[in-house]
Structures are given as structure tokens and as C-alpha cells.
XYZ file of C-alpha atoms in Angstrom:
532
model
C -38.964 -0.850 -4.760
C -38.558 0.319 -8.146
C -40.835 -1.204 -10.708
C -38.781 -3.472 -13.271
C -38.647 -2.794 -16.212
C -39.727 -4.825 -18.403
C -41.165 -4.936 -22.107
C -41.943 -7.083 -25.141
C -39.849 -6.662 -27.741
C -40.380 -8.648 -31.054
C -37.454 -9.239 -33.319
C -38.096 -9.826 -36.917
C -34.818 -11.340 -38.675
C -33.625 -11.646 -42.345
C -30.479 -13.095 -43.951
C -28.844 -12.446 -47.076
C -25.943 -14.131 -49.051
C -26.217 -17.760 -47.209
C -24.138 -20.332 -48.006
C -25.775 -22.932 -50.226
C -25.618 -26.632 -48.828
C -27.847 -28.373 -51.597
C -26.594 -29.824 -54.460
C -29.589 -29.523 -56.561
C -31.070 -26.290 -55.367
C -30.765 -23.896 -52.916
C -30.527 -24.189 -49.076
C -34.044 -24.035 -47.408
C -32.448 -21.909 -44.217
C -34.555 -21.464 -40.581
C -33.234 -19.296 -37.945
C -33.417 -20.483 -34.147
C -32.674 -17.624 -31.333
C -30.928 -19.207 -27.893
C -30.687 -17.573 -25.185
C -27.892 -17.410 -22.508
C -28.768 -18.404 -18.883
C -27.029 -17.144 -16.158
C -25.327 -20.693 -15.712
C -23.690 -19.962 -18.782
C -26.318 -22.423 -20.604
C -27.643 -22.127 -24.123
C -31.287 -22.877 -24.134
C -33.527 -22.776 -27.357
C -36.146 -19.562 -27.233
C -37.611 -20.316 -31.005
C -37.460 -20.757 -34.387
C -38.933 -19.582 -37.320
C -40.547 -21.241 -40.356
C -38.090 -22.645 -42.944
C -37.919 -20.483 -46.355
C -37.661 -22.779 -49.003
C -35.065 -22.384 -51.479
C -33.872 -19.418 -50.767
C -29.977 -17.719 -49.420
C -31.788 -14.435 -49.121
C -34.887 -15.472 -46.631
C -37.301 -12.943 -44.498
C -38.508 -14.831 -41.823
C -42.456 -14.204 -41.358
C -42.577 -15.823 -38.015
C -40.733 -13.107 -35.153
C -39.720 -13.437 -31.944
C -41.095 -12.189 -28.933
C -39.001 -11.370 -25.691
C -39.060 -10.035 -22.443
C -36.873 -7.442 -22.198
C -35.014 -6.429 -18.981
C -32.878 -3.067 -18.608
C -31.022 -3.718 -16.221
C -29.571 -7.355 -17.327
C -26.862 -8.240 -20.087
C -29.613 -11.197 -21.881
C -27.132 -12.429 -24.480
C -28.714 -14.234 -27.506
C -27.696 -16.259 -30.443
C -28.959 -17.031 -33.854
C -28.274 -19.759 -35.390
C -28.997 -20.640 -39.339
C -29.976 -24.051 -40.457
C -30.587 -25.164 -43.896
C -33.369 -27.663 -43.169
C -33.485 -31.381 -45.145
C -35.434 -33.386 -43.089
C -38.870 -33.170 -40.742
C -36.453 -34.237 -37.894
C -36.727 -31.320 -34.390
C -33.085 -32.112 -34.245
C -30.793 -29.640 -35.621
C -27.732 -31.591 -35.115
C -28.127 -33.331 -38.807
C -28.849 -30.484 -40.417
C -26.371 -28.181 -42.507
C -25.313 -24.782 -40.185
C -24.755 -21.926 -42.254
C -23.641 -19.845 -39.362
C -24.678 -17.977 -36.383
C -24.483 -14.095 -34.666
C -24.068 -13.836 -31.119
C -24.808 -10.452 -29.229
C -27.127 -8.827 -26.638
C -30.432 -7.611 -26.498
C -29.460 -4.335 -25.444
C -27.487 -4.283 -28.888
C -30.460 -4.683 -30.678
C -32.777 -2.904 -29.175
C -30.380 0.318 -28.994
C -29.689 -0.491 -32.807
C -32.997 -0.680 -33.673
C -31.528 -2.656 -36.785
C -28.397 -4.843 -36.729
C -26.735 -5.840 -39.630
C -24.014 -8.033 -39.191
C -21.809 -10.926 -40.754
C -22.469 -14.352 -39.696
C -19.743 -16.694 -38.729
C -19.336 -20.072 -38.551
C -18.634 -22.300 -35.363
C -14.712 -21.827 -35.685
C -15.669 -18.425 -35.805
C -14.383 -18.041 -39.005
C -16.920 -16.193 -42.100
C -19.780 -18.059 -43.053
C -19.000 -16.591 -46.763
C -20.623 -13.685 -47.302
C -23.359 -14.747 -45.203
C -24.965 -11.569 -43.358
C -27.551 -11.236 -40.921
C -30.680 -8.423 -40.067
C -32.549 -8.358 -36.800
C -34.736 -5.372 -36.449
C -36.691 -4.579 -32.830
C -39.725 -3.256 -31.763
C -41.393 -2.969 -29.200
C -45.002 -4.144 -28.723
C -46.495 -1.827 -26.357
C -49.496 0.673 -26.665
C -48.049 3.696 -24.874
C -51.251 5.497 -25.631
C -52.604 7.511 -23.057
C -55.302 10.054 -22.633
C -54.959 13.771 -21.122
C -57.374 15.166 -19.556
C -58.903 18.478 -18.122
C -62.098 18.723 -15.811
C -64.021 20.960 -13.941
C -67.405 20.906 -12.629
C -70.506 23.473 -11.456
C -73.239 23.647 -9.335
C -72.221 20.226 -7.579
C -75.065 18.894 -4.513
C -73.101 20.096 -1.216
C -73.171 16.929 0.917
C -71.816 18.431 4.269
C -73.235 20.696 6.492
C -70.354 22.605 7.921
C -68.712 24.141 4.840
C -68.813 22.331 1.229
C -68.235 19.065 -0.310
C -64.876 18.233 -1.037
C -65.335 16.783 -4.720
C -63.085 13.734 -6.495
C -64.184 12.190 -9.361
C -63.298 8.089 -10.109
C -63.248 6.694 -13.961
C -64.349 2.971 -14.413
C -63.599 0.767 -17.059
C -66.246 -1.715 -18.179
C -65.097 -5.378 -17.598
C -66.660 -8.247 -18.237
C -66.757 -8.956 -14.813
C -68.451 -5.593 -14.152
C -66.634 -2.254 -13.732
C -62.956 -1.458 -12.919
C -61.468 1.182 -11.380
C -59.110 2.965 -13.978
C -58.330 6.463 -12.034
C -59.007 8.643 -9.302
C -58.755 12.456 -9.122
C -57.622 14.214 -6.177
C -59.610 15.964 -4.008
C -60.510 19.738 -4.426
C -61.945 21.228 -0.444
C -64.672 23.124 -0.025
C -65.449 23.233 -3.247
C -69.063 23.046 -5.203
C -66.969 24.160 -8.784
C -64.348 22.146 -8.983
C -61.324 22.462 -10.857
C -59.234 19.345 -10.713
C -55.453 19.455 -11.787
C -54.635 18.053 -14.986
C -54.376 13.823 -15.496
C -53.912 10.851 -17.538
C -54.960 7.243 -18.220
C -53.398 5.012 -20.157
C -55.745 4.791 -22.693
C -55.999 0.035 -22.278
C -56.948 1.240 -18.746
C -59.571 3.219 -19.465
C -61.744 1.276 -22.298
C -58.995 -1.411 -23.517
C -58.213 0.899 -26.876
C -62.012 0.238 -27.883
C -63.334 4.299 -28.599
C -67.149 2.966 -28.274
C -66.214 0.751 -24.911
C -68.816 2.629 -21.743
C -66.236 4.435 -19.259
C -68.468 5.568 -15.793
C -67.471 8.184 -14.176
C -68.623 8.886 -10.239
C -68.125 11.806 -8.518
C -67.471 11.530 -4.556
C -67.407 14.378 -1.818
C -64.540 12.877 0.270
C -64.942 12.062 4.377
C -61.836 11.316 6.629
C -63.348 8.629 8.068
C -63.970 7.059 4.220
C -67.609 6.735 4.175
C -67.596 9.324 1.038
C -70.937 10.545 -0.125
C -71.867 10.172 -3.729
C -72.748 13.233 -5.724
C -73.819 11.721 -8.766
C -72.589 9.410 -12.064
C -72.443 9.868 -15.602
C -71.708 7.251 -18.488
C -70.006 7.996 -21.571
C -67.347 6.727 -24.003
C -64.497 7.724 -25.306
C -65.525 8.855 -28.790
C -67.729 11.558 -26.896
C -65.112 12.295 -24.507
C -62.701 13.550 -27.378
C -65.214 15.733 -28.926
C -64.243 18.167 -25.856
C -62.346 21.350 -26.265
C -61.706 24.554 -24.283
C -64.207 26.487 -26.254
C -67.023 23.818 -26.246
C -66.154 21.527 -23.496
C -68.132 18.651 -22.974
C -70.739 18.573 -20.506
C -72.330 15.824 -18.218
C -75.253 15.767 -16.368
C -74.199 13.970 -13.071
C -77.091 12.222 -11.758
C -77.839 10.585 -8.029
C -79.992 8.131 -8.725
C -81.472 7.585 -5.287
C -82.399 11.390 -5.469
C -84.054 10.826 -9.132
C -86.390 8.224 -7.345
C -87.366 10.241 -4.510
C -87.437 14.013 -5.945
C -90.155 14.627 -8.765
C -88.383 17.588 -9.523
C -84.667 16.425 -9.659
C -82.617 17.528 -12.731
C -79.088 16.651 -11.272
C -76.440 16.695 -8.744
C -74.354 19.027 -11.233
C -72.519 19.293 -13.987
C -69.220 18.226 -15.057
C -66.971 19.564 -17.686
C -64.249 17.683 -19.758
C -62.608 20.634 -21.129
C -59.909 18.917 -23.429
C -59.460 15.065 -23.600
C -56.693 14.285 -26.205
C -55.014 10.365 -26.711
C -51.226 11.037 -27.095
C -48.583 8.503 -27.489
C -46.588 8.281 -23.904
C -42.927 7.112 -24.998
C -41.040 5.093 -23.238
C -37.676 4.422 -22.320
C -37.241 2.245 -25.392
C -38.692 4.136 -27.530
C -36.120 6.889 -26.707
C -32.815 4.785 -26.942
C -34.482 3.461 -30.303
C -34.838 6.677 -31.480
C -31.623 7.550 -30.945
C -30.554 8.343 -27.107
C -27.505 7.453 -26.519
C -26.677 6.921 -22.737
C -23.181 8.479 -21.752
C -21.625 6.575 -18.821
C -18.676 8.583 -16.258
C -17.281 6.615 -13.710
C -15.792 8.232 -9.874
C -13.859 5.966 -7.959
C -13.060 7.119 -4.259
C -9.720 7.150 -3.240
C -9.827 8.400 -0.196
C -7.259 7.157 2.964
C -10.202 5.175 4.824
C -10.261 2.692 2.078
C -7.022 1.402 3.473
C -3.940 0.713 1.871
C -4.030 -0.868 -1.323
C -0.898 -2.931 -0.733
C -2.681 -4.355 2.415
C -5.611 -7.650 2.043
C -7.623 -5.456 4.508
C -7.847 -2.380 1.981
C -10.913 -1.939 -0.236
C -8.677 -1.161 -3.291
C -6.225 -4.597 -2.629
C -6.734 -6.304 -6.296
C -6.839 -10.163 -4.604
C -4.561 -12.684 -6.846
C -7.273 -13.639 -9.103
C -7.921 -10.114 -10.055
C -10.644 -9.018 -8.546
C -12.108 -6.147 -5.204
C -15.476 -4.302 -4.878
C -14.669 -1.554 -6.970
C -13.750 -4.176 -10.156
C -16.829 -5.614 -9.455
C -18.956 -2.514 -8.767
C -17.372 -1.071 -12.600
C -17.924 -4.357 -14.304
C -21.298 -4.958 -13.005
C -22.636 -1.361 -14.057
C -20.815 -1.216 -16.654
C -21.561 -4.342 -18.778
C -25.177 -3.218 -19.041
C -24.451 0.393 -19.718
C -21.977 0.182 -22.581
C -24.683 -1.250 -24.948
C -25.993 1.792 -24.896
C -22.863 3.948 -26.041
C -22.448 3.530 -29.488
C -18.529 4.943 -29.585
C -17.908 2.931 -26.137
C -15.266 5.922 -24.720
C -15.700 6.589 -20.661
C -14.673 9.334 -18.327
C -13.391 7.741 -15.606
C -12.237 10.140 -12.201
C -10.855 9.377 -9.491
C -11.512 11.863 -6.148
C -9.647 12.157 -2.492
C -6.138 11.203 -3.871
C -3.284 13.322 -3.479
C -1.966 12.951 -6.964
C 1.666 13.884 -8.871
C 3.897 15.274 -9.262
C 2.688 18.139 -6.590
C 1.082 15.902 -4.451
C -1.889 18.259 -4.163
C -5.800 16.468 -3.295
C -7.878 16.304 -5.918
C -11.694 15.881 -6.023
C -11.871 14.561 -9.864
C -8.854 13.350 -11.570
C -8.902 11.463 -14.827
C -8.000 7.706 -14.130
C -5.111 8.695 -16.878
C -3.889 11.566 -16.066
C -4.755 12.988 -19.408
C -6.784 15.945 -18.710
C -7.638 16.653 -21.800
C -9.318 13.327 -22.962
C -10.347 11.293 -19.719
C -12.227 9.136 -22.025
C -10.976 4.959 -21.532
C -12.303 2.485 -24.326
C -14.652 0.391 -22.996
C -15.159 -1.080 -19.415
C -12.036 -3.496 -20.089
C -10.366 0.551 -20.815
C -11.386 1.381 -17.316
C -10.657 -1.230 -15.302
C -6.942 -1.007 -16.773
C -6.886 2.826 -16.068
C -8.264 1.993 -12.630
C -5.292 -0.852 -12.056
C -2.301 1.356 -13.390
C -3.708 4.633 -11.672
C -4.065 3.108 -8.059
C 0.010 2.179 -7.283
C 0.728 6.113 -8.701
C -1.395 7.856 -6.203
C -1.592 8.611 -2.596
C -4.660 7.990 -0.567
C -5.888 10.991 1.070
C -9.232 12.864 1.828
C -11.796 14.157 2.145
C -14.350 12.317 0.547
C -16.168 15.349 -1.664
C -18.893 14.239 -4.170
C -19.859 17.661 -5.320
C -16.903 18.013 -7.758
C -17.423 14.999 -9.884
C -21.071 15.247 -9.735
C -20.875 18.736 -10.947
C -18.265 17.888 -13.948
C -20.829 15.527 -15.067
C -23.905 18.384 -14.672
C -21.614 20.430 -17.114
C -21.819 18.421 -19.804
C -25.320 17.155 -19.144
C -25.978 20.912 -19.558
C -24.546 20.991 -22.620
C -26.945 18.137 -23.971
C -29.926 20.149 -22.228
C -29.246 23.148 -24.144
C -29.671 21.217 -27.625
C -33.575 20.817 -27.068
C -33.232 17.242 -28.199
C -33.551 13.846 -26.456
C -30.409 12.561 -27.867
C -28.176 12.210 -24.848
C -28.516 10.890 -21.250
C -25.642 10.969 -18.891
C -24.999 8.601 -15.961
C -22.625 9.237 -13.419
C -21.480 5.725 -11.305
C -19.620 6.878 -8.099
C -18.154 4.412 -5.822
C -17.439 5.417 -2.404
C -16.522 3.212 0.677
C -17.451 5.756 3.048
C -19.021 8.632 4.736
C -19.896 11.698 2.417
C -17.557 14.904 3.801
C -19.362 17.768 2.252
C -23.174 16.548 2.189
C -24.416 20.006 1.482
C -22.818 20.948 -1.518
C -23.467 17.082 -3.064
C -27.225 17.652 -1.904
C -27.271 21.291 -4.053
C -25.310 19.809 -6.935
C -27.770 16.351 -7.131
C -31.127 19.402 -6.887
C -29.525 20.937 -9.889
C -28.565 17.479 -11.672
C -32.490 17.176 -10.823
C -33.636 19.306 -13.841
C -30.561 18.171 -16.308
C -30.324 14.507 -18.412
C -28.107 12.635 -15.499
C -28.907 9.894 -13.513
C -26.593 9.206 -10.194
C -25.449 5.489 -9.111
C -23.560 5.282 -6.030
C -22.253 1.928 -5.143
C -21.531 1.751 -1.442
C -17.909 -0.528 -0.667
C -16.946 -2.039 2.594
C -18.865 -1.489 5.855
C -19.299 1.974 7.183
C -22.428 3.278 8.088
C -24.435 4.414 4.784
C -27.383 6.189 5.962
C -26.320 9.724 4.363
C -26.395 7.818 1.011
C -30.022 6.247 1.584
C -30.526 10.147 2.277
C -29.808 11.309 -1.481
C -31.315 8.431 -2.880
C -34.931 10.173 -2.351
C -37.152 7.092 -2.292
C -38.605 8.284 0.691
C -39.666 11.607 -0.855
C -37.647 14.248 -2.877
C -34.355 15.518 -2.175
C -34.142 19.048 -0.714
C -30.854 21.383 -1.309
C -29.776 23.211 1.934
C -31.464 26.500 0.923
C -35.042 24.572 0.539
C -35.054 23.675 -3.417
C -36.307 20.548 -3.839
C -34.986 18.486 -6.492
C -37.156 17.844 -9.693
C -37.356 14.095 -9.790
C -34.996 11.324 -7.911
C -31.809 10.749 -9.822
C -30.328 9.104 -6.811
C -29.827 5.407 -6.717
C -27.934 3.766 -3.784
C -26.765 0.514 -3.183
C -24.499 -1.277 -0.666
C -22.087 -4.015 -2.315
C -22.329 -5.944 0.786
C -25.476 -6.655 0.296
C -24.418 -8.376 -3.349
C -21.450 -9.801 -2.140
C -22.085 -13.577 -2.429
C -25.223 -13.023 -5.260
C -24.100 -12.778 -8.988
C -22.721 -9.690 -11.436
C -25.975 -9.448 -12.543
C -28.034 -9.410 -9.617
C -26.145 -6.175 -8.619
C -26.258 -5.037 -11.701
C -30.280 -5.664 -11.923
C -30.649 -3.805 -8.232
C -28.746 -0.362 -9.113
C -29.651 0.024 -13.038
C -33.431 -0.568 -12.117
C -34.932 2.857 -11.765
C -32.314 3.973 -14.694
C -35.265 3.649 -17.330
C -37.802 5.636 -15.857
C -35.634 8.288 -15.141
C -34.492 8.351 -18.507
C -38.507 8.886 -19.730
C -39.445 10.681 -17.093
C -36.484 13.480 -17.725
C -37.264 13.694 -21.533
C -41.291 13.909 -20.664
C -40.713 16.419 -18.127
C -39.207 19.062 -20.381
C -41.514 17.919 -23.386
C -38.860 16.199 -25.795
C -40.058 13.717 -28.212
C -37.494 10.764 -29.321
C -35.243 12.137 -32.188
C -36.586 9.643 -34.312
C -39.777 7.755 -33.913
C -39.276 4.293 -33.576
C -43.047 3.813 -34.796
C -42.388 5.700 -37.788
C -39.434 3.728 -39.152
């Protein structure tokens, strides 16, 4: 199960130009935030302090929010000019209100926007500022350690070494990290790590961190080679030429041996604390996430003129594949800043030849697929379907490699500016399996991320199969792909839970992809968040 993800994000807000309600003086303005439940419900999140006075205020107090990917959280702020000690804001003056999502904000970084009044008209000149951050210490520390000369605890061959870090707690000491396990080995060289630096001593430099080094068993009664304490301070003093060395010491040998110096030595070679960013900090630095939509047209999904077909648009509006594109999309297009989407269609036979294609624009314009906005697709989608003949086979490879072409493109910039997700919905069994499997291994190593959205009934297991949850993806000739870009869902299992729940299931992993890409090839945000 993916992790969620969420985050705190604190939103500071500021107004300028309010209307003034006060005869005498001016209007003494607070702001409260609402948020939007999913039963369509307002409720009331907070409110900041009331400025006195003042049509230009910059509210001290901020807001602090959870902050989910993967759901459309719409929010509201509403200003007040304040006149009496009353909780109720029904009998005080509004001076007008902005209504948006998070995902706005946060992809914003800073919003700037006119506030309106209930009959939506201008509130004046009234304008509002939210700016977002997010409250987070993404620190972590990188390490590099060896040891020599370490006790051999077994007596066919050599220990097989592992160190363990420990945080000090106040309820003693907690395990922060484990190494791997080097065989056979009394000079250890363990592969490079991390800990998040709260983990490790809660961001205090002077906190005690314990470090024990194990020689493993099978059976897990693993022998104890010796301990060290230090702190973090020391730990950083390290480097490659003069690493920094610990005497690891068995205590229970100390006591017996009058001659015991130590059970070896071990050497932190480079310890460095580096800022780990995260998804949000990449979109607010200035990612922009570039959304293509595949809709499968192939014969199996029945046809559209019939109730039974996948594609039939029922009388109020509405099949899977609406659903799947709305669902996705709603989330994603916060994220888009000019809001234009490639939509394709694949396994049609399409005119004026008739010939199959495997990644047809939705519009028949060739040249610019692009459709503004998700209401732009699903109006593509409804005036394409009745013009084309469903065919076969059903070939991902095509689409998923039209997409790789551009992501490509945004490789080759050396910049973490642009992140491309591909949302393919299929109702059926994949046709050419090896060529999709090659073209998601090369995907692997570009800035894409794959959704596929499983319609109707058939049996999915090939798609669980690309989705690599259960370990990586290999490509017919034995490359295995880079990282799981793969995310699979059936609708059927959403069908009688809510937009967003779907929504929530397949956009869940989206975030850590989106770090884990831009980490993997080294590629700081284009703009620091922090440093703004």
C-alpha cells in the first residue's frame, strides 16, 4: 500500500484594497478559511486575529493544514470587518471571499487574486495573498562507513558485520537505522545510507546517537561486536581524508580481559546533513506536472450505441471512462499552469481510410492534440467516439512511447521543471505485453509516471504485472526498470465509492515518484521554496 501523502502546509494570508464598512474609521477585517467536505459542506478550519483599522491587513496568525495529493480539498476565505466580541460572523460586515483549492496554492506558492462578494460580483478593488509553505524538516544525513580489525564471532569463516544507530529517547534508546549486512567480512565496507536527520538525534547536534555493531546469525541470535557513543557534532567532523574513528568496545569482554583494547574500529568516512526535497518542494519550485490522456477503443468494449458497451454515455451523462478522466483529472490539472491536454485515443479504425491506429488525437488535429482543460477532454472524448470504428488490438506501447518522447525532451534540459503523467484507460487484456513492458523499463529512467485505470470486468492480472509493487518490472531482454512508474487500478472496485476515493487510490504513489525521479538523477527544485 502506498504511503499517503501527506504534509503540513501553513498558509499565511494578506489583503489589500478592502472595502471600508466603518463610518468613522476604517474596517478592522479578520480572515476565516472553510473548508469543503466531501458532502458538499462548508465547515470553519480558522481564523485569524482581527487587524484593527486597517484595508491593507497581514494576518500574523497562519493556518496550518494537512495536505493530501491525491484529493481536490477546496477552501474558502472569507473577510470580515469585525464590530463586536460576538463568535458569530453573521452580524458582521463581509468584505468578500476567494474560493479555490489547495493544490492551487500550494503549486502557486503565492496566489494573488481578487476577492468577490457573495453575488459573486467584485468586492471593489479588494484583492487577496495566500502564500504556502510547507513545515517539514527534510533534513537528512549521508553517510559512509567502514570498519577494521572487527572481533570474528564465528568459527567457520568470519563475522558477517551490520551496524544499528540509536536515538536517545527519553524513554531510553530508539532504533533510528540499520545497515545491511557485509559476509565474511572482519573490514567492512557498508554501502552508502541515510537518516533523516529528527530520526537520528531530533535536529539537536549535541543529542548522544549509539551505535552497535552486530555479526548477523540466521537463526537471529546475532552476536555483539562492540558499541560506541557519539553525537552528531563529532560525526560531521568526518571526511575521506581524516575519517572519523571509533573505538567499538564489548563491554562484557572489557570486564573479563585485563588486556582488552577493543572489538575494532569503525570509520565514518563522510557524514554530511543535506536537505532531502520533497514532492512539494518540487511543484513549489516550479514543476509543473504535464497530464496525456489514452482512451482504449478497442471492439471488446462493445458498441457504444448499446447500454452493455463500456463507452455507452448513460442519459445523465456519465460511463467509466467519464468518470475514470474526471476523477484523475480534477486533481492533476492544478498542477498545469496553461491547463492544455493530449488526449489519444488507441485500437480505433479511424477516417477517412479506415486504417487502426494505436494513438490518435481525440481531435483529429495532429498537429496540436492538446484539449483545454478536463471539461476540453471529456468533449473531445464525446464528439470523437460516434466518428470512429471500434477495432483492435489493444497496443499500449505506442501511446506510452509518444509520451517517453517528450518526457525525453524534459530529461535532456537537466532541470526539474517538468513531470509527465500518462492516464491510460483500458477495459481489457494488454495485446502486445512485451513491447509495453520495454517501453514502461525505458519510461523507468525518464520524468513519467503511468496510471492505468482498468474498465469493465475482464481479467486484469497482466496490469497488476506492470504495476511492480511486488518487485521491479523487468523488460523481455532482462533490464529491469529503474523505479515503479506503474500504478493500476480496477474501476470496479470504485464503482459505488466517490470521485475522490478513486481519485485518492490511483494518484497516491504519484508524489513519490515525482521525488524519487528528480533525486535519482540529482536535480534540485528550480527554485527553492526555502529560499523565497
Amino acid at each position: 500500500m502506498a504511503q499517503q501523502c501527506v504534509s503540513k502546509v501553513e498558509l499565511t494570508v494578506s489583503c489589500e484594497n478592502l472595502l471600508d464598512r466603518d463610518v468613522t474609521s476604517k474596517s478592522d477585517p479578520l480572515c476565516v478559511l472553510l473548508m469543503n467536505s466531501s458532502s458538499s459542506q462548508w465547515f470553519e478550519v480558522g481564523r485569524t486575529e482581527k487587524v484593527q483599522n486597517c484595508l491593507n491587513p497581514k494576518f500574523a496568525k497562519k493556518f496550518l493544514l494537512d495536505y493530501y495529493f491525491e484529493v481536490v480539498q477546496k477552501i474558502k476565505f472569507g473577510i470580515y470587518d469585525i464590530d463586536n466580541t460576538t463568535v458569530d460572523l453573521s452580524d458582521d460586515d463581509f468584505l468578500g471571499e476567494f474560493e479555490c483549492t489547495l493544490g492551487q496554492i500550494v503549486s502557486s506558492r503565492k496566489l494573488t487574486r481578487p476577492l468577490v462578494l457573495k453575488n459573486k460580483k467584485p468586492a471593489g478593488k479588494g484583492t487577496i495573498t495566500i502564500s504556502a509553505e510547507e513545515i517539514k524538516d527534510n533534513r537528512v544525513v549521508n553517510f559512509e562507513v567502514e570498519a577494521r580489525k572487527l572481533d570474528n564471532k564465528d568459527f567457520f569463516g568470519k563475522s558477517d558485520p551490520y551496524l544499528e544507530f540509536y536515538r536517545q529517547m527519553e524513554s531510553g534508546w530508539q532504533l533510528a537505522h540499520r545497515t545491511e549486512v557485509v559476509k565474511n567480512n572482519l573490514n567492512p565496507c557498508w554501502r552508502p545510507f541515510k537518516i533523516p536527520l529528527r530520526s537520528l538525534c531530533g535536529e539537536d547536534m549535541e543529542k548522544p546517537i549509539k551505535v552497535e555493531c552486530y555479526d548477523y546469525d540466521n537463526d537471529g541470535s546475532h552476536d555483539l561486536i562492540g558499541t560506541f557513543e557519539t553525537t552528531l557534532t563529532r560525526l560531521s567532523e568526518a571526511s575521506r581524508s581524516t575519517p572519523a574513528e571509533f573505538e567499538c568496545v564489548n563491554m562484557k569482554k572489557k570486564q573479563k580481559k585485563k588486556n582488552y583494547k577493543n572489538s575494532g574500529i569503525v570509520c565514518v568516512k563522510h557524514c554530511e546533513i543535506v536537505k532531502e526535497y520533497t514532492f512539494l518542494d518540487y511543484i513549489m519550485g516550479g514543476c509543473q506536472i504535464n497530464f496525456t490522456v489514452g482512451v482504449d477503443f478497442t471492439g471488446s468494449n462493445g458498441d457504444p450505441r448499446s447500454p452493455d458497451s463500456l463507452h455507452y454515455i448513460s442519459p445523465n451523462g456519465v460511463n467509466e471512462y467519464l468518470s475514470a478522466i474526471w476523477s484523475v483529472g480534477m486533481v492533476i490539472q492544478d498542477y498545469d499552469s496553461d491547463k492544455l491536454f493530449p488526449a489519444f485515443g488507441f485500437g480505433a479504425q479511424i477516417p477517412p481510410n479506415w486504417q487502426v491506429s494505436h494513438e490518435f488525437p481525440l481531435n483529429f488535429n495532429a498537429t496540436s492534440p492538446y484539449c483545454q482543460g478536463i471539461e476540453g477532454v471529456v468533449e473531445a472524448y464525446r464528439i470523437c467516439l460516434p466518428q470512429v470504428r471500434l477495432y483492435g488490438p489493444t497496443n499500449f506501447s505506442p501511446i506510452i512511447n509518444h509520451v517517453a518522447r517528450f518526457a525525453y525532451e524534459a530529461a535532456s534540459q537537466k532541470s526539474a521543471s517538468q513531470y509527465h503523467v500518462l492516464l491510460i484507460i483500458t477495459d481489457g487484456v494488454i495485446t502486445d505485453l512485451d513491447q509495453t513492458r520495454s517501453a514502461i523499463v525505458n519510461a523507468s529512467r525518464l520524468p513519467m509516471s503511468i496510471i492505468i485505470i482498468g474498465v469493465g470486468g475482464a481479467d486484469f492480472s497482466a496490469m497488476e504485472f506492470l504495476d511492480g509493487d511486488d518487485g521491479r518490472l523487468r523488460a523481455p531482454n532482462g533490464e529491469t526498470a529503474a523505479r515503479d512508474i506503474v500504478q493500476f487500478v480496477p474501476f470496479r472496485n470504485f464503482q459505488n465509492a466517490s470521485r475522490e476515493a478513486l481519485a485518492q487510490s490511483v494518484l497516491a504513489e504519484l508524489p513519490q515518484q515525482v521525488s524519487s525521479f528528480f533525486k535519482m538523477v540529482n536535480l534540485k527544485p528550480v527554485h527553492d521554496p526555502a529560499a523565497a
